[in-house]
Every structure is written in structure tokens, then in C-alpha cells.
PDB file of C-alpha atoms in Angstrom:
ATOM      1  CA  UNK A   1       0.000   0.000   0.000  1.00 37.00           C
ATOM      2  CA  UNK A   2       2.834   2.141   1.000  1.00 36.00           C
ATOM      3  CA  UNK A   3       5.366   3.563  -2.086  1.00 36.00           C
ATOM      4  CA  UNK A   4       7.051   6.188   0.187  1.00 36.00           C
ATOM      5  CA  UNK A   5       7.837   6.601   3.847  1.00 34.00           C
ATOM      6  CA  UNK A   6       5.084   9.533   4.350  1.00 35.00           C
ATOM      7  CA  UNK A   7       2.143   6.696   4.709  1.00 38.00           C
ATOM      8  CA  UNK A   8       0.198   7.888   1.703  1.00 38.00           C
ATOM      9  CA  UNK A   9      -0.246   5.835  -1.567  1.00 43.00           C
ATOM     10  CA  UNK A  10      -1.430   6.527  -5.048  1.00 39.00           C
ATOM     11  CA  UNK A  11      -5.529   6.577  -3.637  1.00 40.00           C
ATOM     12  CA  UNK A  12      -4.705   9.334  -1.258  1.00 39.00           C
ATOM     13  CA  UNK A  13      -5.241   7.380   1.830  1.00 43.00           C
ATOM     14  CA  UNK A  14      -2.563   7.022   4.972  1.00 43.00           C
ATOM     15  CA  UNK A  15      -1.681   3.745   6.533  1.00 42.00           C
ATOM     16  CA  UNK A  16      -4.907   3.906   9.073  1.00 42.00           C
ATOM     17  CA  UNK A  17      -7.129   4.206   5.412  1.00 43.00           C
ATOM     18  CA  UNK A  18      -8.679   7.558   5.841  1.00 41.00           C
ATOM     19  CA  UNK A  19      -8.491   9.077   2.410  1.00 40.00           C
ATOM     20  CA  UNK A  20      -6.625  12.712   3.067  1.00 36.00           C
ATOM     21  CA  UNK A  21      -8.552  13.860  -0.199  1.00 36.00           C
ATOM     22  CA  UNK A  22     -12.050  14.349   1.388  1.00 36.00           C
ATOM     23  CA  UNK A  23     -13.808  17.384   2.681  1.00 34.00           C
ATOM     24  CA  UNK A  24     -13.737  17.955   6.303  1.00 34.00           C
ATOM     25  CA  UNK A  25     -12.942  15.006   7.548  1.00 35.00           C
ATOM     26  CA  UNK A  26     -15.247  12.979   5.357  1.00 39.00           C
ATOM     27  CA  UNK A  27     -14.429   9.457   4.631  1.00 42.00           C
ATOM     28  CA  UNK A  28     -15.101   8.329   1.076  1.00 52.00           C
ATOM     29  CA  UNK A  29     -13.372   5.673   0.317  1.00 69.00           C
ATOM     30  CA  UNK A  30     -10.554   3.206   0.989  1.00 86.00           C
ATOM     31  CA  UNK A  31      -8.381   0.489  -0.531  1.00 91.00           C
ATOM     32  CA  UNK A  32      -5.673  -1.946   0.434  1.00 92.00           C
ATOM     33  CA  UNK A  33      -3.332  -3.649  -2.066  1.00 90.00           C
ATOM     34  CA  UNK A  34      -0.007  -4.929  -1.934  1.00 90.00           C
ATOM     35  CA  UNK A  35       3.119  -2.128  -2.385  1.00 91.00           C
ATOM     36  CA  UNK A  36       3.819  -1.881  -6.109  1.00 92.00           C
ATOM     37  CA  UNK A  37       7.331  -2.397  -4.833  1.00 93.00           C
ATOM     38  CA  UNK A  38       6.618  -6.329  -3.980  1.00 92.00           C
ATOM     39  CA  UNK A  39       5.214  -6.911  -7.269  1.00 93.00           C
ATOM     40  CA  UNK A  40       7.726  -5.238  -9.246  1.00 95.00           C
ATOM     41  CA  UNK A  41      10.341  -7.283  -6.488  1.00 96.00           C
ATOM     42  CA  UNK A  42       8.586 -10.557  -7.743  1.00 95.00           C
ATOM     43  CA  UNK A  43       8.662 -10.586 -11.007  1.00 96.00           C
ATOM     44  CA  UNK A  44      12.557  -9.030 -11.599  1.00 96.00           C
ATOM     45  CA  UNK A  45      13.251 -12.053  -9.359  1.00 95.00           C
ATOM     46  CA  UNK A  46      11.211 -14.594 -11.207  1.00 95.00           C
ATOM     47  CA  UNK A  47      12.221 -13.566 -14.894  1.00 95.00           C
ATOM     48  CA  UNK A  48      15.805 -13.552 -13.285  1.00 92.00           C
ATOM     49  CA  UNK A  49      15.376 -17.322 -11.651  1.00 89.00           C
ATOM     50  CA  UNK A  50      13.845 -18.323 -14.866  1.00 90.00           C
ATOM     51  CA  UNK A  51      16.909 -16.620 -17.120  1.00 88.00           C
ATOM     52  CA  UNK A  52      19.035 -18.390 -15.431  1.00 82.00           C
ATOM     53  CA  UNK A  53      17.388 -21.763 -15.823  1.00 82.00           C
ATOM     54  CA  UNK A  54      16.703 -21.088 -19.233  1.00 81.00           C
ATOM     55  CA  UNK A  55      20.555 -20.879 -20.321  1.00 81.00           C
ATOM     56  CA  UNK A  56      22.346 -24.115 -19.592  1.00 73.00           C
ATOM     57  CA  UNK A  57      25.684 -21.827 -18.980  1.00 68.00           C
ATOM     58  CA  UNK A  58      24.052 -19.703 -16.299  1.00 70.00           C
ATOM     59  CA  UNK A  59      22.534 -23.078 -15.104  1.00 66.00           C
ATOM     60  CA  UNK A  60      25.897 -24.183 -15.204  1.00 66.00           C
ATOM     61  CA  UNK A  61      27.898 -21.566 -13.478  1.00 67.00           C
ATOM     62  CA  UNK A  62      25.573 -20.807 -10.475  1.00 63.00           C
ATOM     63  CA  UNK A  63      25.255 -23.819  -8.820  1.00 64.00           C
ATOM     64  CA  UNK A  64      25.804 -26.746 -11.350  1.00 67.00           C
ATOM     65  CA  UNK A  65      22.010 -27.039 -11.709  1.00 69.00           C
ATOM     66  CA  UNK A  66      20.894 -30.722 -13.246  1.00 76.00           C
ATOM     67  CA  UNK A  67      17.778 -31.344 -14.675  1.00 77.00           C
ATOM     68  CA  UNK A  68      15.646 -31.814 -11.740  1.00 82.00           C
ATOM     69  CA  UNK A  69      16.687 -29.023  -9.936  1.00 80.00           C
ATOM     70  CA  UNK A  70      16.357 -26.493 -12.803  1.00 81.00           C
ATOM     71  CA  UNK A  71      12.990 -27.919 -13.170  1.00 87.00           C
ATOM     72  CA  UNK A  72      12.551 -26.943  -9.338  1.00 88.00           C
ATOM     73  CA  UNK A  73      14.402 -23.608  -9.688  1.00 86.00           C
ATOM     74  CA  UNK A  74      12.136 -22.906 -12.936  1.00 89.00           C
ATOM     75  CA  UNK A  75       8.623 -23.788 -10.804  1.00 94.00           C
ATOM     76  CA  UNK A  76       9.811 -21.232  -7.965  1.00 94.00           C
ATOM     77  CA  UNK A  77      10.585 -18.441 -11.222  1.00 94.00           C
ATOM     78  CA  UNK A  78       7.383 -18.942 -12.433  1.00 95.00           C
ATOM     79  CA  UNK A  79       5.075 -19.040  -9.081  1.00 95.00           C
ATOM     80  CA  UNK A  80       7.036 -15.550  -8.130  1.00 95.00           C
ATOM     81  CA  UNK A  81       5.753 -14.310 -11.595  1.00 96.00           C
ATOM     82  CA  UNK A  82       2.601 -15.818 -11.046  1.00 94.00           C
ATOM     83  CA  UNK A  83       2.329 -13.641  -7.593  1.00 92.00           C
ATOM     84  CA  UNK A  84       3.304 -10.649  -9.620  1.00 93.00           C
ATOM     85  CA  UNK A  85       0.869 -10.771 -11.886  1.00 92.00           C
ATOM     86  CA  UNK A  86      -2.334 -12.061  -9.340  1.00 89.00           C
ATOM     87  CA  UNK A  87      -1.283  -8.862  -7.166  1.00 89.00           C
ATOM     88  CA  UNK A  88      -1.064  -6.378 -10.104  1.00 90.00           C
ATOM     89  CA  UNK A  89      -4.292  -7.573 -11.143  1.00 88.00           C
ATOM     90  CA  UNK A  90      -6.276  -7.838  -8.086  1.00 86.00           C
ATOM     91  CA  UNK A  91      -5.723  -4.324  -7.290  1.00 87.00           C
ATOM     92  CA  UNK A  92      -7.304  -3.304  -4.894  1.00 90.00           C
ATOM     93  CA  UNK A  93      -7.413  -6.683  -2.638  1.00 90.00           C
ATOM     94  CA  UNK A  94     -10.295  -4.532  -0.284  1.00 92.00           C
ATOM     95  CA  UNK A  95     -12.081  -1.596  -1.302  1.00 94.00           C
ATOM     96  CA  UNK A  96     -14.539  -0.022   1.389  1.00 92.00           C
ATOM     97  CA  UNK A  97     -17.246   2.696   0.110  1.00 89.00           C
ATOM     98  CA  UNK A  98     -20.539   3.793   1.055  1.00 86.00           C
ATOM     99  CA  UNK A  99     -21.795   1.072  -1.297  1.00 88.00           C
ATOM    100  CA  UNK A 100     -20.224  -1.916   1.159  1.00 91.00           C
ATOM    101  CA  UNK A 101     -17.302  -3.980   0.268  1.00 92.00           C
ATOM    102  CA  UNK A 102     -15.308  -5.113  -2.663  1.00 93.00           C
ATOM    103  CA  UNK A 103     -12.400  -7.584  -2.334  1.00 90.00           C
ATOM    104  CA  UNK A 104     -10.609 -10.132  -4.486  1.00 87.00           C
ATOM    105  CA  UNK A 105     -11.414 -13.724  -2.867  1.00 75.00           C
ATOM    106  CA  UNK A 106      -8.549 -15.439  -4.512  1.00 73.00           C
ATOM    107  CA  UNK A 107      -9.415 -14.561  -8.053  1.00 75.00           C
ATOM    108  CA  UNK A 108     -12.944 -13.414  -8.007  1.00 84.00           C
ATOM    109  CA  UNK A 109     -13.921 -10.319  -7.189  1.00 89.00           C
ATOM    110  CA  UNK A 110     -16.969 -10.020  -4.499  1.00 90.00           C
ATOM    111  CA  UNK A 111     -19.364  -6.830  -3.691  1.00 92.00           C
ATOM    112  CA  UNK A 112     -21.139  -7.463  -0.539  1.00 91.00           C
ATOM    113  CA  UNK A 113     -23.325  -4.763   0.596  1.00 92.00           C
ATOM    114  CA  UNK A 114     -23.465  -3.786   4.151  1.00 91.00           C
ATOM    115  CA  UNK A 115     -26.346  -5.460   5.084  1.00 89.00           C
ATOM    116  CA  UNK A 116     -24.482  -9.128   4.208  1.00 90.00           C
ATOM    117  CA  UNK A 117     -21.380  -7.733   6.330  1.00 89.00           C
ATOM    118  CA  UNK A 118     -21.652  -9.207  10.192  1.00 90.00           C
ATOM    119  CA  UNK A 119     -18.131  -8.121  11.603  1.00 90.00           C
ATOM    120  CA  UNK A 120     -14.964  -7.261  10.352  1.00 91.00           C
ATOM    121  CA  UNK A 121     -12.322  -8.156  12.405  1.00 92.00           C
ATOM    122  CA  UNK A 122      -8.097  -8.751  12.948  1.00 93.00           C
ATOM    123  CA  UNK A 123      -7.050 -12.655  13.547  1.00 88.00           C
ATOM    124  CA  UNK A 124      -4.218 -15.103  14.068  1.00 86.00           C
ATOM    125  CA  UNK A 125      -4.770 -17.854  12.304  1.00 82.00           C
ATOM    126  CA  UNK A 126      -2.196 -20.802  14.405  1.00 82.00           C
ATOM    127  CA  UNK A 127      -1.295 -23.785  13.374  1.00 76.00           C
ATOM    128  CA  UNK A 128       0.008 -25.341  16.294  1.00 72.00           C
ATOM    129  CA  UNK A 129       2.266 -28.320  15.136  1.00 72.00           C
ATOM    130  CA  UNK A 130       4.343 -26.427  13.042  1.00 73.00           C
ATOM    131  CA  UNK A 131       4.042 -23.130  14.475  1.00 77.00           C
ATOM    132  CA  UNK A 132       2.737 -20.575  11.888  1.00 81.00           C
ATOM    133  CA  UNK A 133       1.325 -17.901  12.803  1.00 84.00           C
ATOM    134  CA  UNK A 134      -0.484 -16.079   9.936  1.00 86.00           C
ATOM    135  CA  UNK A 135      -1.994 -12.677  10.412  1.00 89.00           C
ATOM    136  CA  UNK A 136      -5.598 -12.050   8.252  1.00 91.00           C
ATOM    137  CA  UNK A 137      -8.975  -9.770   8.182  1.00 92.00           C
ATOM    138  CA  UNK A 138     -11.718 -11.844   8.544  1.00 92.00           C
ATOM    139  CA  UNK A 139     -14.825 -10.076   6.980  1.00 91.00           C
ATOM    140  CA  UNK A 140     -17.557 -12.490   8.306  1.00 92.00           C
ATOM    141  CA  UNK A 141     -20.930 -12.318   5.936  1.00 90.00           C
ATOM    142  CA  UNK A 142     -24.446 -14.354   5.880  1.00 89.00           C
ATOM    143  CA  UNK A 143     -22.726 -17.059   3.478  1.00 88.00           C
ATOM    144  CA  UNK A 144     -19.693 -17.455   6.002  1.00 89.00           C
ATOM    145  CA  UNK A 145     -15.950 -15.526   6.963  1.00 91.00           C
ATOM    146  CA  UNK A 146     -13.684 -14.241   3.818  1.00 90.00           C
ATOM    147  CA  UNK A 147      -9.994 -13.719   5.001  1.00 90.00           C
ATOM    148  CA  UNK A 148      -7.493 -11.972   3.114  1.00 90.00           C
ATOM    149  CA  UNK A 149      -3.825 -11.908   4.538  1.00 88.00           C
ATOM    150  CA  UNK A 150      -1.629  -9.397   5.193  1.00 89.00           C
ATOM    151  CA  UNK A 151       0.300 -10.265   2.537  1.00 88.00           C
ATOM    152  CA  UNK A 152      -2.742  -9.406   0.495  1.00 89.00           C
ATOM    153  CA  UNK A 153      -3.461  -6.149   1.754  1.00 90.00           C
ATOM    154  CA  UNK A 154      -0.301  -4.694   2.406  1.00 89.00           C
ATOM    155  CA  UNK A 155      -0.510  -3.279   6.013  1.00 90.00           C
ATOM    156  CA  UNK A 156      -1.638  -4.616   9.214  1.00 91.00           C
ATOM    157  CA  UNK A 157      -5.098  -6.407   9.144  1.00 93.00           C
ATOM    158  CA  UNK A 158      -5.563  -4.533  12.236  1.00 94.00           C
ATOM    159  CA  UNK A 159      -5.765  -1.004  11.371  1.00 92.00           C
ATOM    160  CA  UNK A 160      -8.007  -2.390   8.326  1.00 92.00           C
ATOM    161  CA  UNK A 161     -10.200  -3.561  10.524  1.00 93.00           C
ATOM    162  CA  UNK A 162     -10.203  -0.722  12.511  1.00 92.00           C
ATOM    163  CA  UNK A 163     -11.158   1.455   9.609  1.00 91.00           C
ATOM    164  CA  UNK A 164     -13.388  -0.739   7.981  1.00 91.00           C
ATOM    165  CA  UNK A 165     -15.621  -1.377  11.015  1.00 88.00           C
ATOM    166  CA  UNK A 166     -15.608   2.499  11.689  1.00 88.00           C
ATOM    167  CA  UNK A 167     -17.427   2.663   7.826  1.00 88.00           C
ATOM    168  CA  UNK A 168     -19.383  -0.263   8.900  1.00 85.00           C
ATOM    169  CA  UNK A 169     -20.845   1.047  12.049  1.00 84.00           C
ATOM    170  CA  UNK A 170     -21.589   4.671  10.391  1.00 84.00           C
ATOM    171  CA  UNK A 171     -23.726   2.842   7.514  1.00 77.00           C
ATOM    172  CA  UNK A 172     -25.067  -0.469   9.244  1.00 62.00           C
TER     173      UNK A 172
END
């Protein structure tokens, strides 16, 4: 969401999601995506992985890749391209308005009106064998919870939830 260190992105709004670009304090609108610097990050890295499976001297030279592994190496190149172009396409991953919510469930893309929103709120999702601990938004409707990660919306699922709610409460 972030391209510079002042908090503000291309939409106009700061890291909490109050867009800056409405009248007296009036919130309009917000949006979470991830940084254009990730995506740009992902694919320079996967057309680089995948150069350098591509030509059997690179191959070669960087690790005496045999077939297997540049098959392996080549799979990684091409999921981190993959990534690159999901999140460049599924901009915005949450959009808040008046009008209720849009976000990119994978990738569809869902409007749910108020009225179908319950609660919006900031979880751990644990998985206690091997330890993960993932950070997500849950946005729990009528037809059960969405989650989006904060990989997917770029900042802290807690100061989404924070700002969606606050648009929630005002229209619900």
C-alpha cells in the first residue's frame, strides 16, 4: 500500500485508510493492495530465476544445476511471476465505500453490501504443530468468513479492521 515513507499511496489514503482527499474530515473511500514495490520485487526475481534456468551456462555456473533441480528452480521463477501478476491484477485486494465492500477472494472479485457484512475483524490464524502464525482480516458475511492476509493487503489487518468497522458502524 505504501510507495514512500510519508504513509500515503497513489488513492490518497494514509496507513490507518482515511483518504486525506475528502472534505472535512469525510471518509469516502478506501483500498488496500499490496506495495507496487513487492510486485515489481517478484517478477525481476522470477524472470531472473527463470533466465538463469533457461541458459544451460548460467545453469551451469551458479550452482551446477541438473535437470531436476532447474525444473525446481524454474517452478519457484514462475510461481514468483505468477504472484506478480495475481497482485497487479487484483488491485485493490479490499475496497470499502458507502456502497459496502469489494475484495478479491482469490481470483474473483466479491461486492457485498453492508447489510451481508456481520463483523470485520483482525485474527491469528495458528497452526500449532508447526508453528505458523499467519496474520488475516476476517470479513464475516451471511454465506460465512472471507480472510485476506496481510500479505494481500499490504498493512496490518488490524488497522483495516479498525477502519473498515468504523465505515461499517456509520452505515449499518
Amino acid at each position: 500500500m505504501r510507495d514512500d515513507q510519508s504513509g500515503a499511496d497513489e488513492s490518497g489514503a494514509d496507513e490507518s485508510g482515511a483518504d486525506q482527499s475528502g472534505a472535512c474530515g469525510i471518509i469516502d473511500a478506501h483500498a488496500w493492495s499490496p506495495p507496487w514495490w513487492r510486485v515489481i520485487f517478484y517478477a525481476t526475481t522470477g524472470m531472473a530465476v527463470l533466465a538463469v534456468v533457461a541458459v544451460d551456462a548460467l545453469a551451469f555456473r551458479l550452482g551446477s544445476l541438473d535437470g531436476p533441480g532447474r525444473l525446481l528452480v524454474g517452478i519457484g521463477g514462475a510461481g514468483l511471476i505468477v504472484l506478480a501478476v495475481r497482485d497487479a491484477l487484483a488491485r485493490p485486494a479490499l475496497r470499502v465505500d458507502d456502497g459496502g465492500i469489494d475484495l478479491v477472494d482469490g481470483i474473483r472479485r466479491l461486492h457485498l453490501p453492508w447489510a451481508a457484512v456481520l463483523r470485520v475483524r483482525a485474527d491469528t490464524l495458528t497452526h500449532n504443530r508447526r508453528g505458523v502464525h499467519i496474520r488475516v482480516l476476517t470479513v464475516e458475511t451471511l454465506d460465512g468468513p472471507l480472510l485476506l492476509s496481510r500479505r494481500q493487503l499490504g498493512t496490518e489487518p488490524e488497522r483495516v479492521a479498525a477502519a473498515v468497522e468504523a465505515v461499517r458502524r456509520r452505515h449499518g
